[in-house]
XYZ file of C-alpha atoms in Angstrom:
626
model
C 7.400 -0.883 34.923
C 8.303 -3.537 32.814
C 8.887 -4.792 29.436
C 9.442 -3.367 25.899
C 6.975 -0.987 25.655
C 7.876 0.081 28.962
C 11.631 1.077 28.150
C 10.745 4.420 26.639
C 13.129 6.049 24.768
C 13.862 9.648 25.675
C 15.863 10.430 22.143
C 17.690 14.027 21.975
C 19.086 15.167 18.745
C 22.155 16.980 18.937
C 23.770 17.540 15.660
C 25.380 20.881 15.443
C 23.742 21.842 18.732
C 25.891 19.064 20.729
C 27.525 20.500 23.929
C 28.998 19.253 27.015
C 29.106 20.360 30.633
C 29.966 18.832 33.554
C 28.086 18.526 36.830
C 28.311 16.395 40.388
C 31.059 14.050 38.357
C 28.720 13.175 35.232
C 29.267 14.590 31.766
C 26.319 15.807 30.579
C 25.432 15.810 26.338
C 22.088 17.094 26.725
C 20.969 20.659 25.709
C 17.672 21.782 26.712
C 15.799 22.927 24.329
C 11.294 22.793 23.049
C 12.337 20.006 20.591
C 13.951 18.601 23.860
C 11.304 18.796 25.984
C 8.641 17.515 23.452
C 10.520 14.617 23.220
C 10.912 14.023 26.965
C 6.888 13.852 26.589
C 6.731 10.588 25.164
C 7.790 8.771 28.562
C 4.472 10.049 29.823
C 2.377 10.152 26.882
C 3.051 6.196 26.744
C 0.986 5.855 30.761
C -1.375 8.673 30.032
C -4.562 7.516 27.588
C -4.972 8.927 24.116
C -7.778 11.269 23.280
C -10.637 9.520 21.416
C -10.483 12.364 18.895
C -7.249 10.897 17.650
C -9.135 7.958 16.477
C -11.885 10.036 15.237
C -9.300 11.706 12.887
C -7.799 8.919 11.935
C -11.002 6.572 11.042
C -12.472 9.815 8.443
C -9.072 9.672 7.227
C -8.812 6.296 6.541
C -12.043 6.200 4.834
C -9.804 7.039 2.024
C -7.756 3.895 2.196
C -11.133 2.370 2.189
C -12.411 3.704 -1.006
C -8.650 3.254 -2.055
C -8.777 -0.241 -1.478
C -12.770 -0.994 -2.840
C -11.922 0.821 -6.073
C -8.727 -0.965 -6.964
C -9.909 -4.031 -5.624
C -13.292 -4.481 -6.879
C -12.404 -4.982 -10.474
C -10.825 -8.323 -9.865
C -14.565 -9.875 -9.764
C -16.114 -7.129 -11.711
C -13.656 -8.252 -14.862
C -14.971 -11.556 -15.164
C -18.503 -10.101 -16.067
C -17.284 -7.170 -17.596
C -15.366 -8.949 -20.490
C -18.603 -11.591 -20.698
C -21.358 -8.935 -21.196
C -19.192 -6.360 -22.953
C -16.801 -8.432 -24.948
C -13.113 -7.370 -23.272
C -10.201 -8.580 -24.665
C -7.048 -8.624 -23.182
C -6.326 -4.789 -24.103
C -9.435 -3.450 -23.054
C -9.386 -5.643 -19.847
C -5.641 -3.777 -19.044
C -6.707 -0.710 -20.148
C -9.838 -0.611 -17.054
C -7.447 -1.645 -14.510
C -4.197 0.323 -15.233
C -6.595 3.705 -16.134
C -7.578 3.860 -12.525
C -3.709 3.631 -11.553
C -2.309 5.657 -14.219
C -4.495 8.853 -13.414
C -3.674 8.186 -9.568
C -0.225 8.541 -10.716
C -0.687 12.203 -12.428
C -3.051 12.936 -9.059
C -0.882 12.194 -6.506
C 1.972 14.121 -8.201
C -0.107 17.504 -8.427
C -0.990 15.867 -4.969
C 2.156 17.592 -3.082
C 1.132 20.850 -4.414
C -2.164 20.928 -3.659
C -1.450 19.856 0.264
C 1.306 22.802 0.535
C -1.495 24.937 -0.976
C -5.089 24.280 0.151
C -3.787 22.036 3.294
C -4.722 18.097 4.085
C -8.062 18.555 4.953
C -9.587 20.328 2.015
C -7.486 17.740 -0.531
C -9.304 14.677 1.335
C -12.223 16.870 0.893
C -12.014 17.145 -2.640
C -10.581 13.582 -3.040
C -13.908 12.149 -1.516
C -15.914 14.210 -3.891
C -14.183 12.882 -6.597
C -14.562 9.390 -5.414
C -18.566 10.055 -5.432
C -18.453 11.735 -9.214
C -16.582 8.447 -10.109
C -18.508 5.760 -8.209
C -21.979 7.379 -9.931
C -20.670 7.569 -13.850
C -19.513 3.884 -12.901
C -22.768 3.091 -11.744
C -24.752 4.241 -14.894
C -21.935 3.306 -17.590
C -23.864 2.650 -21.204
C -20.528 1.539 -22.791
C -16.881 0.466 -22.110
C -16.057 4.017 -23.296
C -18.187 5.629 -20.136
C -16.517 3.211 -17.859
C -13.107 3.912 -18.536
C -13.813 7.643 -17.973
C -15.284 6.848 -14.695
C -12.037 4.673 -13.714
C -9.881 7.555 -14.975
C -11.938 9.821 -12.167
C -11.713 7.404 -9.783
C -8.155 7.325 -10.188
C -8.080 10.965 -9.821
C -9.917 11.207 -6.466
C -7.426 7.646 -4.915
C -4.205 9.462 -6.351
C -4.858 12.488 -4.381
C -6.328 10.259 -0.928
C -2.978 8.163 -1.134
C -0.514 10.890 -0.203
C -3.001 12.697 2.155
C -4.000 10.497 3.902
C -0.825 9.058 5.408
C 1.034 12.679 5.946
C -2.194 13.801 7.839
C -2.978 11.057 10.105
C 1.084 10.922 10.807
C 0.792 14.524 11.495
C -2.357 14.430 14.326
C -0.488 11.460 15.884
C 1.184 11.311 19.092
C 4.538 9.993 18.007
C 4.536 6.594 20.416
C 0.680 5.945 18.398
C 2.108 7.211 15.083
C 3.047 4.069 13.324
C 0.102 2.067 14.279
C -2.526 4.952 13.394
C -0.836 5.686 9.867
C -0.816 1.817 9.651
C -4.778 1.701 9.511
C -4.836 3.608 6.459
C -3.284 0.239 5.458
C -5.751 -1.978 6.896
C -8.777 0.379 5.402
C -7.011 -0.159 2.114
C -6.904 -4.016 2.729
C -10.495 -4.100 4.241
C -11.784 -2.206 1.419
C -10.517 -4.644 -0.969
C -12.161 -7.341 1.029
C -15.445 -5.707 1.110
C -15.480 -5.508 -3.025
C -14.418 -8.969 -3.027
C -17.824 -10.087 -0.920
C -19.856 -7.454 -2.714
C -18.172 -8.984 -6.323
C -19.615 -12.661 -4.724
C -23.310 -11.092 -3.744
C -23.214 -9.735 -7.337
C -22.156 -12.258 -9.700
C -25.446 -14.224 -9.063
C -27.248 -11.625 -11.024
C -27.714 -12.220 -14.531
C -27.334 -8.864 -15.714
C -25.878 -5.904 -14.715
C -24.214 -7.535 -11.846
C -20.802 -5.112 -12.186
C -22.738 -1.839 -11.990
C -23.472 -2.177 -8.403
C -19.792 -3.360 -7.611
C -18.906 0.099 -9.163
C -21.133 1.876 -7.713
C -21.316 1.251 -4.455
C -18.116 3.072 -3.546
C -20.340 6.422 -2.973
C -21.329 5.330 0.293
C -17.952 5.612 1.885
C -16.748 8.516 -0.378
C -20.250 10.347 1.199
C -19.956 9.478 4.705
C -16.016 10.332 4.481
C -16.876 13.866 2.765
C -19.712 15.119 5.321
C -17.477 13.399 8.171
C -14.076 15.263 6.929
C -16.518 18.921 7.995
C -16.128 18.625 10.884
C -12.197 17.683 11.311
C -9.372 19.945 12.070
C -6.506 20.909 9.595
C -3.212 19.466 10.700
C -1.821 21.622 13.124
C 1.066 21.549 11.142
C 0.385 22.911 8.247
C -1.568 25.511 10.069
C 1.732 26.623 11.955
C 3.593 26.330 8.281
C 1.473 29.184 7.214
C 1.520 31.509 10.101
C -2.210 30.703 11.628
C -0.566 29.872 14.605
C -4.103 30.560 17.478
C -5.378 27.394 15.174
C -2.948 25.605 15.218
C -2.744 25.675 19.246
C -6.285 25.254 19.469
C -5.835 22.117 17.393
C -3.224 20.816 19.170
C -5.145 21.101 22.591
C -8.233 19.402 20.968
C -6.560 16.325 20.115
C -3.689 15.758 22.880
C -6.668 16.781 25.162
C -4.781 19.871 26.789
C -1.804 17.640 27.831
C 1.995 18.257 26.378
C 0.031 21.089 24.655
C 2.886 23.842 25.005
C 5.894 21.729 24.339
C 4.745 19.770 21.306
C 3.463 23.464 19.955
C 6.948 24.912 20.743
C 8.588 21.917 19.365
C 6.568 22.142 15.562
C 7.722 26.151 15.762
C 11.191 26.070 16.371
C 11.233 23.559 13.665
C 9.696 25.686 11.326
C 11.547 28.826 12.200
C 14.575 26.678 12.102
C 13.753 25.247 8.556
C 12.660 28.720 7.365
C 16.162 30.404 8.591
C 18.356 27.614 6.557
C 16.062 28.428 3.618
C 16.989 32.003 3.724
C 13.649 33.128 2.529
C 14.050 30.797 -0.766
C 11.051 29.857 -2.377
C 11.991 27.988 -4.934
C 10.472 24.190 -6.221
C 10.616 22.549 -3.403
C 11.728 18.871 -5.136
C 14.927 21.044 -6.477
C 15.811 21.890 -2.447
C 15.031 18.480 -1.522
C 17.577 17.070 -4.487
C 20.285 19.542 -2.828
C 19.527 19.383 0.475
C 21.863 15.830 1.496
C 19.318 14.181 4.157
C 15.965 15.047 2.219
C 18.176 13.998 -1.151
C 18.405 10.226 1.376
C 15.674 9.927 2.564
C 13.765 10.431 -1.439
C 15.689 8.025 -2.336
C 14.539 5.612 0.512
C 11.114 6.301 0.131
C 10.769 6.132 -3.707
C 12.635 2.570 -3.461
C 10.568 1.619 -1.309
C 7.219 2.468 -3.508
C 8.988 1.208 -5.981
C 10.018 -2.121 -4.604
C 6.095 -2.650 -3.029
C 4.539 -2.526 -6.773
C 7.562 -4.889 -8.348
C 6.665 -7.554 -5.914
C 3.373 -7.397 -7.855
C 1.182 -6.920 -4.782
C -1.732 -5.420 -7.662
C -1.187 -8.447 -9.463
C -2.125 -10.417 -7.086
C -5.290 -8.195 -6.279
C -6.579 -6.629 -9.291
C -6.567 -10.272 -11.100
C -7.187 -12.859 -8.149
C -10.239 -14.052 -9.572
C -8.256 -14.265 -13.061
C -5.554 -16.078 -11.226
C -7.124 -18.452 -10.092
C -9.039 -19.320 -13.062
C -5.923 -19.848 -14.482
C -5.330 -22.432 -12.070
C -7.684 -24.322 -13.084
C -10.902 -23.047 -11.061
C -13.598 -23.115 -14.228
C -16.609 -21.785 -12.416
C -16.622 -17.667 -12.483
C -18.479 -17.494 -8.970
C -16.328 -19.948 -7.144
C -13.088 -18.072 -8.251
C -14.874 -14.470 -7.517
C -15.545 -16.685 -3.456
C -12.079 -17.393 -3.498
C -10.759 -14.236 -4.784
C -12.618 -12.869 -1.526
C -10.829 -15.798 0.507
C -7.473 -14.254 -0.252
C -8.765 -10.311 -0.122
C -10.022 -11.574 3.894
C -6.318 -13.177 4.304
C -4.735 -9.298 3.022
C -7.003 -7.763 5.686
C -6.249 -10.246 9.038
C -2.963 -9.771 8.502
C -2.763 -6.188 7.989
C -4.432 -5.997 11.572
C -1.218 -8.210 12.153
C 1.301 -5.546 10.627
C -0.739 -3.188 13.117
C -0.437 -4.688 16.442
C 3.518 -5.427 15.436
C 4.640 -2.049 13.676
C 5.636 -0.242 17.066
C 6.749 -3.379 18.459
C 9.237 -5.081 16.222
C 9.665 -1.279 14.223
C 9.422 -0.501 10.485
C 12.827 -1.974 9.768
C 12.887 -5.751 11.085
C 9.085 -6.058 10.160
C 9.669 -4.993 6.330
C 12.638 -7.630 6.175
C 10.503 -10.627 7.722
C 7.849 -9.577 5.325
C 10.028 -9.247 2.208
C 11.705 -12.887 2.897
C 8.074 -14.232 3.454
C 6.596 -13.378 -0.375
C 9.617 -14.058 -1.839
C 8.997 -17.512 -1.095
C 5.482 -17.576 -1.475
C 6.065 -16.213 -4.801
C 8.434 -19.015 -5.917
C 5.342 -21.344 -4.499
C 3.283 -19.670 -6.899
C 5.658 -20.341 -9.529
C 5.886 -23.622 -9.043
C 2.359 -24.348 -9.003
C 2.127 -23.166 -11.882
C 5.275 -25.012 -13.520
C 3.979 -27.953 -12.211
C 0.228 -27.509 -14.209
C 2.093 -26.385 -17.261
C 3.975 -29.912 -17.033
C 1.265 -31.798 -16.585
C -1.242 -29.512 -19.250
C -3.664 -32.202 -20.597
C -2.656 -32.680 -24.753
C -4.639 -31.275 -27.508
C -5.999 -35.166 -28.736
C -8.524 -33.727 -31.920
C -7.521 -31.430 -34.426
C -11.100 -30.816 -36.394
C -11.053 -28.395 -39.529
C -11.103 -24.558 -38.644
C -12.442 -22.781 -41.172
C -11.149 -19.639 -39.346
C -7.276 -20.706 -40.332
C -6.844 -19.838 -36.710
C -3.287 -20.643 -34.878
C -4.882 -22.624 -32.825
C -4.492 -25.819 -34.635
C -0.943 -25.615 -33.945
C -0.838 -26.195 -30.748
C -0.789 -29.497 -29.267
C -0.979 -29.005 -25.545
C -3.530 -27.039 -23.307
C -1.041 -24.757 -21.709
C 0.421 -23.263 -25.281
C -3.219 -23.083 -26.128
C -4.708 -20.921 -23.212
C -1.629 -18.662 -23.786
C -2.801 -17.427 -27.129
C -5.591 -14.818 -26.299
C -7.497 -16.066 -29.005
C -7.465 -19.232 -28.376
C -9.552 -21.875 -26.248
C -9.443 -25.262 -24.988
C -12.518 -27.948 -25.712
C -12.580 -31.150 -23.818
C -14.593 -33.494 -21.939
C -13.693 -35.328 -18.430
C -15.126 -38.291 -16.723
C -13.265 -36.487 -12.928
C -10.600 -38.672 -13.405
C -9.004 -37.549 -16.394
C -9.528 -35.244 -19.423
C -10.409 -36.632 -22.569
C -11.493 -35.506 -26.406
C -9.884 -32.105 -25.892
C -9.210 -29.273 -29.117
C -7.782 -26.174 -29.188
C -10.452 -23.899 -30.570
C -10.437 -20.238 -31.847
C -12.426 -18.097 -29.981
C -16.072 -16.877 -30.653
C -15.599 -12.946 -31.940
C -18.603 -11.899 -29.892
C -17.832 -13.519 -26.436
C -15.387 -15.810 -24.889
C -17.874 -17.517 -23.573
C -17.882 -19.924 -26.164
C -15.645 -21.229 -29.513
C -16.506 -19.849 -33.131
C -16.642 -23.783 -34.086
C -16.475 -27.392 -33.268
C -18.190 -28.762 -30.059
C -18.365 -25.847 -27.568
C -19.981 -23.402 -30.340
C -23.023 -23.842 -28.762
C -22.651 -22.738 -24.866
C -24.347 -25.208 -22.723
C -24.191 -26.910 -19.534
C -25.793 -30.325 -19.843
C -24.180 -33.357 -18.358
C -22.053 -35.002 -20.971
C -21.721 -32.041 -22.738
C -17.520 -30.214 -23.625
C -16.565 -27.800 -21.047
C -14.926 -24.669 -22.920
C -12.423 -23.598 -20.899
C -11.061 -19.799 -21.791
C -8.119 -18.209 -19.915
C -7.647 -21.806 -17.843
C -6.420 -25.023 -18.019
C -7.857 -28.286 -16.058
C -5.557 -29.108 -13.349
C -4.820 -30.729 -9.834
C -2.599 -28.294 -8.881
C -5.079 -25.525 -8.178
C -4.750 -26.192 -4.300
C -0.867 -25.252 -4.274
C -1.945 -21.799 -6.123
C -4.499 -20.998 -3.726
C -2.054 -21.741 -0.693
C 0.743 -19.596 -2.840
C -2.053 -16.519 -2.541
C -2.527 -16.996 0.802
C 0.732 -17.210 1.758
C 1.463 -14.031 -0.432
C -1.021 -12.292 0.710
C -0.422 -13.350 5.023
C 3.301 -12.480 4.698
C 2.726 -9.284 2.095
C 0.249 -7.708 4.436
C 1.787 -6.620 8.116
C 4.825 -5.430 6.161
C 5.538 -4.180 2.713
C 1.884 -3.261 2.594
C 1.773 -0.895 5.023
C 5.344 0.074 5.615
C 5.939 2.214 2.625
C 3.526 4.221 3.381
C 4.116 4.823 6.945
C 8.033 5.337 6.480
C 6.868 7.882 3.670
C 4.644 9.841 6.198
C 7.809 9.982 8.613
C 10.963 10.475 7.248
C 10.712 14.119 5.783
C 10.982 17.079 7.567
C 7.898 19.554 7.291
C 8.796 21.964 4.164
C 9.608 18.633 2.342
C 6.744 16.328 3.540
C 4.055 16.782 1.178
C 6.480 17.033 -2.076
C 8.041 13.721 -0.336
C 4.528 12.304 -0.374
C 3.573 13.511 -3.388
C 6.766 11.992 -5.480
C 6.919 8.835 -3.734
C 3.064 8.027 -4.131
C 4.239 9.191 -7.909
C 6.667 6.465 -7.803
C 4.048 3.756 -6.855
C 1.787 4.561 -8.986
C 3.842 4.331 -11.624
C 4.751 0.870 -10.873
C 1.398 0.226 -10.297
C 0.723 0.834 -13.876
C 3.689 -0.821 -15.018
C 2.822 -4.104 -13.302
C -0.896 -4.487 -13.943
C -1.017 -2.726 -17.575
C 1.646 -5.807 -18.600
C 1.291 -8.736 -16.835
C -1.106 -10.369 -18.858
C 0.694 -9.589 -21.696
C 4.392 -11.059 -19.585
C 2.081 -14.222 -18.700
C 1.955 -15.102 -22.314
C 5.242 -14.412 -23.098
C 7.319 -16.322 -20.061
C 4.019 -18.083 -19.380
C 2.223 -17.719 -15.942
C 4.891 -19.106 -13.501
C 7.915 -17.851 -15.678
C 5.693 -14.240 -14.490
C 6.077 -15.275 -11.149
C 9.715 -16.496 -11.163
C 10.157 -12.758 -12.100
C 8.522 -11.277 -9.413
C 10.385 -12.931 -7.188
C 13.484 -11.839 -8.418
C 12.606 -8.656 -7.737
C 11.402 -9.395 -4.278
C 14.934 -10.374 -3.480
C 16.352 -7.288 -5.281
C 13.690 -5.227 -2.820
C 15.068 -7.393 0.291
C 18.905 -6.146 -0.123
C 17.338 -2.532 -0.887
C 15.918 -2.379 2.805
C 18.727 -4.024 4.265
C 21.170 -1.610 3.250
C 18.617 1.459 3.225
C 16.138 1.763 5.953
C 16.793 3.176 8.931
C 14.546 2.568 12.229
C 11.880 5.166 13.224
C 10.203 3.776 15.420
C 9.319 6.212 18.733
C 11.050 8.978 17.685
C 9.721 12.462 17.219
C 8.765 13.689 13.466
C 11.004 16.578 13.885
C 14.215 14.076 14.576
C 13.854 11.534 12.008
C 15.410 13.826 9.644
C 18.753 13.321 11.532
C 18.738 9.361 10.726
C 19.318 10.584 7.001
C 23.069 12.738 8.116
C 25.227 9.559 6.896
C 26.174 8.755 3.637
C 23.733 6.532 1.075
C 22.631 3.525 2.334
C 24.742 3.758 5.447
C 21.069 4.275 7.139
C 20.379 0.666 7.326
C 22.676 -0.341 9.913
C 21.599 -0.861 13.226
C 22.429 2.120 15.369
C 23.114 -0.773 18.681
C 26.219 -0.972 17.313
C 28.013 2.106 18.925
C 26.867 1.714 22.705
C 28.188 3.430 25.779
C 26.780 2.159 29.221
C 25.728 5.529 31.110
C 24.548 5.911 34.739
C 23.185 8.693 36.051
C 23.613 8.851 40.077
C 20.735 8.978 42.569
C 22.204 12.677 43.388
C 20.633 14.107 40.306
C 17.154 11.777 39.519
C 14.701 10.743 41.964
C 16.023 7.395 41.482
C 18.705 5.222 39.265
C 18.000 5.235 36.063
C 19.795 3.469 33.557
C 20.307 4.372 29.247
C 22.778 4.021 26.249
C 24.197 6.508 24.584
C 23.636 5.929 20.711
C 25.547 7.879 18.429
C 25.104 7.418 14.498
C 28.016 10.301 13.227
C 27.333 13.342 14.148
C 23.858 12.534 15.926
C 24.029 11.882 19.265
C 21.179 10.205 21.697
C 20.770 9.264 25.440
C 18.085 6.506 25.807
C 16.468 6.775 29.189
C 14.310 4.005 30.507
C 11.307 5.091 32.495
């Protein structure tokens, strides 16, 4: 064989258990033992083909990311007909988007419970019940009152599905498929955002009502994912965690298809008897042992950065206000930004099937770096764009009376005027340039039109003003655009999806769904930090002065993971724990730099095979290639 994906890595860990014998002149470091011999699997697991019922598990699975992705992602369009037909302003128009992410913050901490309790597949159960209950009050909202209730459910039900999801599918893996499987929750995510954006383009040409069947048409998945989800195992896991051990064999048979059956089931239970013998019977919270315990203590710390870092390079920014976004740039027409807003949602998706193919090629470390560098500089082209259209804002050339005694009349350029929420801009232009242009208070009923002067009266006859609310006329719109898609192409195969797949790995199984739970916590969190103030940081520092910020933080996020994140690529989830045995933010540095040729003779292997030795401290591996 030949190639990467042919040098299989055959990774022991030692740790305590290190010992060395000799034999026929070659020092052996290798103790044989079920973790051992689960791990020597993986050579042959790579030639022999997966069960189908892997990917069975893991598409009713990521149906969650689906509805994830739909629900957060279909209120970019929705908004612009929301805040027409039921008057939004800014606050209300924050408090519908952040709602959603706020109660999937207080879900997915209860989340970690409720997966050490009831188990992964009754908490997708339940998740994809609440999704219906949610997608149905949407539906039939009377009032802006009913709709934020039925984002607040919604948010219950995608709180709960984001720190399943990822620990299950991880957990039904086979460990060379692991990072690509737990990476299509990430694509579902992505490709349910792009699905709302189309539906949010079907819909807008409706004159009424258009937004209730965006809503609402996140039952469908949510149904097919609940009936579906009957018919799945439990993660064999979990099962073995609380002492249902037949099951758990059973499960483990159904979907490695009777192969490695024995040593990947004697490989879960020693590490489970192992973990429950350093526990000593304690069953105390389990976020306190993880805050003692040094490599669970690491590897929190990892994945909440991590989270934490994914939301600050304002990823929902970018998704829950496209359409806004790019009205801001200049795009006047509500359908042609909701098309657009679809454009970039498509460009998310692509290259999350990107991040897929690459994850266990490059590995979660080098791919979350290229990604990192990449939106850092698309977000500096963002916020440059839109430096360049505040330069070159067309000036305020009337000033007629305003009986209102509005700011408004203050301001003399269109830029300081589309800043002030109650303000809009009135002009006329002959496609060449803009001409007889006034800053305008806005009408109290709807921003569809001024409370005086000449865009009072909304209409669209040739020659008439164009009232332009929330946006500015510009020539710059194209480098905006290309800034999203950019974003969005470099965003996608990496800090996407890495977060959560590095969260589903690195924590052994007593810790895994409290790990989950408090690093989900963490994004959420952020989540609600970025969306619930970014219109409100737009008209403070102005649009691009919003995304000169971001970008700081991007690079702040960039020296995080090059100092943090360890690889985990191939190995075994029982022996990632061991990457986490060095001090803080030691992790992050390649383990190629300790390497010691070693040749095992044709006296005891078929043939010559050649590895390294790696050791990272006290860990210790021999790398065999197959």
């Amino acid at each position: 064989m030949s190639g990467r994906r042919d040098e299989v890595c055959l990774s022991y860990p030692m740790g305590r258990r290190q010992r060395a014998a000799a034999g026929d002149g070659e020092r052996h470091l290798i103790e044989s033992s079920p973790e051992d011999d689960a791990s020597a699997a993986e050579c042959s697991d790579r030639d022999r083909p997966t069960p189908g019922f892997v990917y069975v598990l893991a598409f009713f699975s990521a149906l969650g990311g689906f509805l994830f992705g739909y629900d957060t992602g279909v209120v970019s369009g929705a908004m612009l007909l929301l805040k027409k037909e039921m008057n939004l302003d800014t606050l209300w128009q924050e408090l519908l988007v952040s709602s959603t992410v706020g109660a999937a913050a207080l879900s997915s901490l209860s989340g970690g419970a409720l997966n050490g309790w009831l188990g992964r597949k009754v908490c997708i159960l339940g998740a994809s019940f609440i999704f219906s209950v949610g997608g149905v009050l949407l539906g039939l909202a009377p009032d802006k009152e009913v709709l934020l209730v039925g984002r607040v459910i919604v948010g219950l039900g995608i709180g709960i599905a984001s720190m399943t999801v990822p620990v299950y599918i991880a957990e039904v893996s086979p460990p060379h498929l692991r990072g690509q499987l737990v990476t299509i929750n990430s694509l579902f995510i992505t490709g349910g955002q792009f699905i709302a954006s189309v539906m949010d383009g079907f819909f807008s040409y409706l004159s009424h009502d258009g937004w209730r069947y965006m809503l609402g048409l996140s039952v469908v998945p949510a149904a097919i994912q609940f009936m579906g989800f009957f018919f799945l195992p439990e993660s064999p896991r979990w099962l073995l965690q609380k002492g249902r051990k037949q099951e758990a064999h059973q499960v483990i048979s159904r979907i490695r298809g009777g192969k490695n059956v024995e040593e990947e089931y004697d490989a879960i239970k020693a590490s489970i008897e192992e973990e429950e013998k350093e526990s000593n019977g304690d069953r105390g919270f389990v976020i306190v042992k993880m805050l003692r315990y040094g490599p669970t203590r690491r590897a929190l710390f990892v994945g909440c950065g991590l989270q934490m870092f994914q939301q600050l390079s304002g990823i929902n920014t970018v998704m829950y206000y496209s359409a806004t976004i790019l009205q801001m740039a200049g795009i006047r027409d509500d359908k042609q930004a909701i098309w657009l807003a679809a454009v970039t949602s498509g460009t998310n998706f692509v290259f999350t099937l990107v991040g897929v193919w690459l994850v266990d090629r490059l590995g979660r470390r080098k791919l979350t770096l290229g990604s990192l560098v990449g939106t850092a500089l698309s977000l500096a082209l963002l916020g440059v764009g839109f430096l360049l259209s505040a330069l070159n804002s067309p000036p305020v050339t009337m000033h007629p009376v305003d009986s209102q005694n509005s700011t408004c009349a203050l301001y003399r350029s269109c830029e300081r005027c589309m800043l002030d929420p109650g303000c809009g801009f009135c002009y006329r232009d002959n496609l060449t340039s803009v001409y007889d242009s006034s800053c305008l208070p806005v009408n109290q009923l709807t921003t569809d039109h001024a409370a005086v002067g000449g865009c009072s009266n909304k209409t669209e006859a040739a020659g008439s003003p164009i009232w332009a609310y929330n946006y500015c006329p510009t020539s710059y719109s194209w480098i905006i655009l290309m800034g999203l898609i950019l974003y969005l192409a470099f965003f996608a195969p990496g800090m996407g999806p890495m977060p959560w797949t590095v969260n589903s790995e690195i924590y052994p199984l007593w810790a895994r769904s409290t790990g989950n739970a408090c690093s989900a916590t963490v994004n959420w969190t952020f989540n609600v930090l970025v969306s619930l103030t970014f219109l409100n940081i737009a008209e403070v520092l102005t649009y691009y002065g919003a995304f000169f910020l971001y970008t700081g933080l991007v690079v702040l996020g960039l020296l995080f993971v090059l100092g943090c994140l360890p690889e985990t690529k191939g190995l075994q989830l029982e022996e990632i724990e061991n990457l986490f045995a060095g001090r803080l933010c030691s992790c992050g540095a390649s383990h190629q730099d300790h390497h010691v040729q070693y040749i095992r003779h044709a006296s005891s292997l078929s043939q010559s095979q050649e590895g390294v030795m790696e050791l990272e401290g006290s860990v210790s591996y021999i790398t065999v290639k197959c």
